[in-house]
Amino acid sequence: MDDQKYLEWINFYSAFANELLKYESDRATLLDKLQKVFTELKIKFQKLEEDDSILDIDPFTVFGLFNKGITHSNRVSIIRGLAKEFGLDKISVPQSFDGIPVLNNLKAVFFGWNRNSNDIDNLWLLFKTAINYADCKTDKTETRNAFIKVYNIVIQQSCIKWNITMGLYWIRPHTFLNLDSRSRWYITNYCPEIIFFNEKSIKSVPDGEQYLSLCDMANRQLQKGKYNFNNIPELSYQAWLISEQVNQENKKLEENSAIVDEDTNAVHYWLYSPGKNAGYWEEFYKKGIMAIGWGAIGNLSKFEDKNQMKETMRTTYEHSDRSYKNDAHAAWQFAKEIKVGDVVFVKQGMHQIIGRGVVESEYLFDENQPEDFNNVRRVKWTHKGEWEHPGQAVLKTLTDITPYTDYIEKLNALFAEENEDEIENRTIVYPPYTADDFLREVYMSENDYNTLVDIVHEKKNVILQGAPGVGKTYAAKRLAYSMMGVQDSERVMMIQFHQSYSYEDFIMGYRPTETGGFKLNEGPFYKFCKLAEGDSENDYFFIIDEINRGNLSKIFGELFMLVEKDKRSKVKLQLLYSNEKFAVPDNVYIIGMMNTADRSLALLDYALRRRFAFFEMQPGFNTEGFIQYRIELNNPKFDKLIDAIETLNAAINADTTLGEGFRIGHSYFCNVKQNTHLSNIVEYEIIPLLKEYWFDEPTKVRDWSAVLRSAIQ
């Protein structure tokens, strides 16, 4: 790679690692220095103990202070402060962190609260032996054995998984291979010959001998000059670069498909027919592919939208009177929307399932194949046989069945007892999602974001409240992603409360069946908690929209007590409809949303209110993100309208019958393009809201309506 600026961080990181070695036996002084830096910057220091005391720290956690999901500006400020405090002023502070792996905000510590007495000492010893091994210029046998010995001890400790490879990479990136999820995904999918991975080996952290062998193998392969990157840091950067490109491509697809808030990286489920009456199934199964026709129109990736694809089909094929709408939709989905990791169920006719597989490649156009199947994706077929279809399948060649969760459960149940290892071993990659990503997409100040993250972390139960249009629902999922560090939609669930919602809907209860009997059904919160309980290493976020619309005592029942932070995973109660003793896992975070301007809603139940923290979301007109959005839009009428809205908000805030909870939010004005009719927003969204606010003061409505209309004339 020609431009090496993205590697400028290495000098500082290596020098800082050397400096930290001096404090192995004087951690009290080290902690004092670190706290001093954070105090001067007015940034909250990392929580190290459950009771928020600060007893000890390891060197990898020190590096984690500035290698986690924080904003770029905070990252630079922290490093500058550390450079000054530790006498590293002469080494240039890095400005770019592209390609450097970062920790999940909620798991930014390399030791557990309930740890063995020597866990932190072991981390210091690994830190020291790693530097000794990396810096050894002669026979490495002794230093290698020393590293392996302590590494094998450390990987057995609490809070240590793949993150230890990240920590080792930070301190000596030319020696140690970072094996975070992004790197494993990139190596597996783009350059598998660099190091040997198979689906089982990447599910568990390698031992010391295996890990160093992988590092050595990577260095040897990279030095052969086959790639345009020649060492481990360049490999890590390339993994970051490609995954970012994939993420951006997914976002473009989302925009082209007019999807407002789709989880672009969630696993989707597809029902697929390999030709008429599954005539190509045997051939596709042997080749490990799925394919569709329409080859006469050429490479499907060249089309910019479905209409263009449809018109090309109409002019290419004989049936000019045919609409080709469904055909173009299927072809578009096959080329543009299916993703690596998606699950495909193969059907024959309307009543039989004959296979199941996991997509392994992006879309490929093979012009050497017959037109019937030159649009191809590689698939790892996990099942082949005959199963009775649960219901009646649609006739289309390709159908996205992701929204039909009950249907998917029935299909998955067909294969539940067969080849479970193959199902579990599929690798699903979720691109990183950082604080910077959140602040770029959600118009919130950095200070408010940091405060909100702290509140969620500390309380575990938070309600986002605010005026209409402040983006509560939009922000909730993105807040979860930023705290997890990845866009893993499988660890986020959103539901909406309403007046008829009940305990039986939320937790479990008996529901009538088609045969006239009753069946005990598990509700979404129960299922979600069970999912989180089986994956204690990761955090899960349960989001409740319109939380104050439901009868909360009726919905939560005995769970009122179990959601409290100090009861999580510790206190179990017997459920109303089951003999099971149930606890809410410690790794489940609950985020509720409520509209403070909805006067029809009753006050929240006090029992729930004291178990939740409340965060007031503000209109984001003055945030850096929205200001940048205005600059890029460069629309004078839009600017005048926003100025008028801010003046209107000041009037609403000063109105004793309304107040700040009724101000107009910024989301009414997001996604505006140059050709957007601003009058539609004013006439059909803002003015009706004002009529509701000032239903008994028509003069105010008339005056402010005139102000808004004049702003866009």
mmCIF file of N, CA and C in Angstrom, residues 634-685:
data_model
loop_
_atom_site.group_PDB
_atom_site.id
_atom_site.type_symbol
_atom_site.label_atom_id
_atom_site.label_comp_id
_atom_site.label_asym_id
_atom_site.label_seq_id
_atom_site.Cartn_x
_atom_site.Cartn_y
_atom_site.Cartn_z
ATOM 1 N N ASN A 634 -27.713 22.760 1.582
ATOM 2 C CA ASN A 634 -27.527 24.054 0.892
ATOM 3 C C ASN A 634 -28.831 24.535 0.259
ATOM 4 N N ASN A 635 -29.861 24.613 1.093
ATOM 5 C CA ASN A 635 -31.185 25.005 0.630
ATOM 6 C C ASN A 635 -31.647 26.207 1.449
ATOM 7 N N PRO A 636 -31.652 27.423 0.873
ATOM 8 C CA PRO A 636 -32.025 28.636 1.634
ATOM 9 C C PRO A 636 -33.424 28.555 2.253
ATOM 10 N N LYS A 637 -34.372 27.979 1.523
ATOM 11 C CA LYS A 637 -35.728 27.858 2.072
ATOM 12 C C LYS A 637 -35.745 26.939 3.288
ATOM 13 N N PHE A 638 -34.988 25.863 3.180
ATOM 14 C CA PHE A 638 -34.901 24.937 4.315
ATOM 15 C C PHE A 638 -34.302 25.643 5.525
ATOM 16 N N ASP A 639 -33.243 26.427 5.319
ATOM 17 C CA ASP A 639 -32.608 27.167 6.421
ATOM 18 C C ASP A 639 -33.586 28.133 7.076
ATOM 19 N N LYS A 640 -34.382 28.835 6.254
ATOM 20 C CA LYS A 640 -35.354 29.783 6.802
ATOM 21 C C LYS A 640 -36.433 29.042 7.594
ATOM 22 N N LEU A 641 -36.836 27.868 7.109
ATOM 23 C CA LEU A 641 -37.848 27.095 7.809
ATOM 24 C C LEU A 641 -37.331 26.617 9.163
ATOM 25 N N ILE A 642 -36.096 26.135 9.194
ATOM 26 C CA ILE A 642 -35.521 25.662 10.471
ATOM 27 C C ILE A 642 -35.395 26.809 11.459
ATOM 28 N N ASP A 643 -34.990 27.978 10.991
ATOM 29 C CA ASP A 643 -34.914 29.146 11.876
ATOM 30 C C ASP A 643 -36.294 29.469 12.452
ATOM 31 N N ALA A 644 -37.319 29.354 11.612
ATOM 32 C CA ALA A 644 -38.687 29.611 12.083
ATOM 33 C C ALA A 644 -39.126 28.566 13.110
ATOM 34 N N ILE A 645 -38.761 27.313 12.871
ATOM 35 C CA ILE A 645 -39.110 26.238 13.808
ATOM 36 C C ILE A 645 -38.427 26.465 15.163
ATOM 37 N N GLU A 646 -37.177 26.898 15.154
ATOM 38 C CA GLU A 646 -36.473 27.153 16.416
ATOM 39 C C GLU A 646 -37.131 28.293 17.182
ATOM 40 N N THR A 647 -37.601 29.305 16.458
ATOM 41 C CA THR A 647 -38.329 30.395 17.108
ATOM 42 C C THR A 647 -39.655 29.882 17.669
ATOM 43 N N LEU A 648 -40.341 29.051 16.886
ATOM 44 C CA LEU A 648 -41.586 28.431 17.341
ATOM 45 C C LEU A 648 -41.346 27.600 18.602
ATOM 46 N N ASN A 649 -40.256 26.847 18.635
ATOM 47 C CA ASN A 649 -39.946 26.027 19.808
ATOM 48 C C ASN A 649 -39.738 26.871 21.053
ATOM 49 N N ALA A 650 -39.138 28.037 20.884
ATOM 50 C CA ALA A 650 -38.949 28.939 22.026
ATOM 51 C C ALA A 650 -40.303 29.394 22.565
ATOM 52 N N ALA A 651 -41.256 29.637 21.648
ATOM 53 C CA ALA A 651 -42.593 30.048 22.072
ATOM 54 C C ALA A 651 -43.323 28.900 22.770
ATOM 55 N N ILE A 652 -43.176 27.694 22.234
ATOM 56 C CA ILE A 652 -43.803 26.523 22.855
ATOM 57 C C ILE A 652 -43.234 26.290 24.251
ATOM 58 N N ASN A 653 -41.926 26.428 24.372
ATOM 59 C CA ASN A 653 -41.260 26.223 25.663
ATOM 60 C C ASN A 653 -41.737 27.230 26.702
ATOM 61 N N ALA A 654 -42.002 28.457 26.243
ATOM 62 C CA ALA A 654 -42.424 29.522 27.170
ATOM 63 C C ALA A 654 -43.904 29.440 27.510
ATOM 64 N N ASP A 655 -44.659 28.651 26.772
ATOM 65 C CA ASP A 655 -46.093 28.512 27.002
ATOM 66 C C ASP A 655 -46.333 27.627 28.221
ATOM 67 N N THR A 656 -46.966 28.161 29.234
ATOM 68 C CA THR A 656 -47.142 27.419 30.491
ATOM 69 C C THR A 656 -48.040 26.200 30.334
ATOM 70 N N THR A 657 -48.867 26.185 29.293
ATOM 71 C CA THR A 657 -49.735 25.021 29.083
ATOM 72 C C THR A 657 -49.032 23.914 28.295
ATOM 73 N N LEU A 658 -47.868 24.219 27.755
ATOM 74 C CA LEU A 658 -47.121 23.241 26.968
ATOM 75 C C LEU A 658 -45.770 22.961 27.619
ATOM 76 N N GLY A 659 -44.736 23.708 27.258
ATOM 77 C CA GLY A 659 -43.409 23.471 27.831
ATOM 78 C C GLY A 659 -42.502 22.721 26.875
ATOM 79 N N GLU A 660 -41.287 22.404 27.332
ATOM 80 C CA GLU A 660 -40.267 21.841 26.445
ATOM 81 C C GLU A 660 -40.641 20.471 25.885
ATOM 82 N N GLY A 661 -41.490 19.735 26.571
ATOM 83 C CA GLY A 661 -41.890 18.416 26.099
ATOM 84 C C GLY A 661 -42.768 18.438 24.866
ATOM 85 N N PHE A 662 -43.156 19.636 24.420
ATOM 86 C CA PHE A 662 -44.027 19.758 23.250
ATOM 87 C C PHE A 662 -43.314 20.410 22.062
ATOM 88 N N ARG A 663 -42.025 20.663 22.199
ATOM 89 C CA ARG A 663 -41.294 21.297 21.100
ATOM 90 C C ARG A 663 -41.266 20.384 19.866
ATOM 91 N N ILE A 664 -41.078 21.000 18.713
ATOM 92 C CA ILE A 664 -41.034 20.263 17.452
ATOM 93 C C ILE A 664 -39.640 19.655 17.290
ATOM 94 N N GLY A 665 -39.583 18.375 17.005
ATOM 95 C CA GLY A 665 -38.299 17.685 16.865
ATOM 96 C C GLY A 665 -37.725 17.794 15.462
ATOM 97 N N HIS A 666 -36.444 17.442 15.344
ATOM 98 C CA HIS A 666 -35.713 17.586 14.086
ATOM 99 C C HIS A 666 -36.061 16.508 13.062
ATOM 100 N N SER A 667 -36.615 15.377 13.503
ATOM 101 C CA SER A 667 -36.795 14.270 12.560
ATOM 102 C C SER A 667 -37.849 14.571 11.488
ATOM 103 N N TYR A 668 -38.715 15.567 11.737
ATOM 104 C CA TYR A 668 -39.644 15.977 10.686
ATOM 105 C C TYR A 668 -38.897 16.470 9.445
ATOM 106 N N PHE A 669 -37.663 16.916 9.653
ATOM 107 C CA PHE A 669 -36.929 17.593 8.581
ATOM 108 C C PHE A 669 -35.716 16.791 8.105
ATOM 109 N N CYS A 670 -35.629 15.549 8.543
ATOM 110 C CA CYS A 670 -34.553 14.685 8.063
ATOM 111 C C CYS A 670 -34.952 14.067 6.725
ATOM 112 N N ASN A 671 -33.962 13.595 6.007
ATOM 113 C CA ASN A 671 -34.175 12.955 4.694
ATOM 114 C C ASN A 671 -34.782 13.902 3.661
ATOM 115 N N VAL A 672 -34.597 15.208 3.890
ATOM 116 C CA VAL A 672 -35.053 16.184 2.906
ATOM 117 C C VAL A 672 -34.052 16.234 1.763
ATOM 118 N N LYS A 673 -34.539 16.206 0.550
ATOM 119 C CA LYS A 673 -33.695 16.342 -0.635
ATOM 120 C C LYS A 673 -34.062 17.634 -1.343
ATOM 121 N N GLN A 674 -33.273 18.009 -2.339
ATOM 122 C CA GLN A 674 -33.491 19.284 -3.010
ATOM 123 C C GLN A 674 -34.893 19.398 -3.594
ATOM 124 N N ASN A 675 -35.441 18.268 -4.057
ATOM 125 C CA ASN A 675 -36.751 18.318 -4.703
ATOM 126 C C ASN A 675 -37.902 18.043 -3.739
ATOM 127 N N THR A 676 -37.606 17.983 -2.434
ATOM 128 C CA THR A 676 -38.649 17.745 -1.449
ATOM 129 C C THR A 676 -39.549 18.977 -1.341
ATOM 130 N N HIS A 677 -40.848 18.762 -1.300
ATOM 131 C CA HIS A 677 -41.792 19.870 -1.134
ATOM 132 C C HIS A 677 -41.891 20.201 0.354
ATOM 133 N N LEU A 678 -41.205 21.240 0.767
ATOM 134 C CA LEU A 678 -41.215 21.643 2.171
ATOM 135 C C LEU A 678 -42.627 22.013 2.612
ATOM 136 N N SER A 679 -43.446 22.481 1.665
ATOM 137 C CA SER A 679 -44.820 22.862 2.011
ATOM 138 C C SER A 679 -45.609 21.667 2.531
ATOM 139 N N ASN A 680 -45.300 20.459 2.034
ATOM 140 C CA ASN A 680 -45.998 19.267 2.522
ATOM 141 C C ASN A 680 -45.699 19.022 3.994
ATOM 142 N N ILE A 681 -44.440 19.239 4.384
ATOM 143 C CA ILE A 681 -44.065 19.059 5.790
ATOM 144 C C ILE A 681 -44.806 20.071 6.658
ATOM 145 N N VAL A 682 -44.838 21.314 6.177
ATOM 146 C CA VAL A 682 -45.488 22.382 6.944
ATOM 147 C C VAL A 682 -46.999 22.147 7.039
ATOM 148 N N GLU A 683 -47.632 21.898 5.890
ATOM 149 C CA GLU A 683 -49.090 21.839 5.836
ATOM 150 C C GLU A 683 -49.673 20.578 6.458
ATOM 151 N N TYR A 684 -48.987 19.441 6.263
ATOM 152 C CA TYR A 684 -49.590 18.169 6.634
ATOM 153 C C TYR A 684 -48.957 17.500 7.853
ATOM 154 N N GLU A 685 -47.909 18.106 8.405
ATOM 155 C CA GLU A 685 -47.286 17.542 9.600
ATOM 156 C C GLU A 685 -47.192 18.544 10.745
#
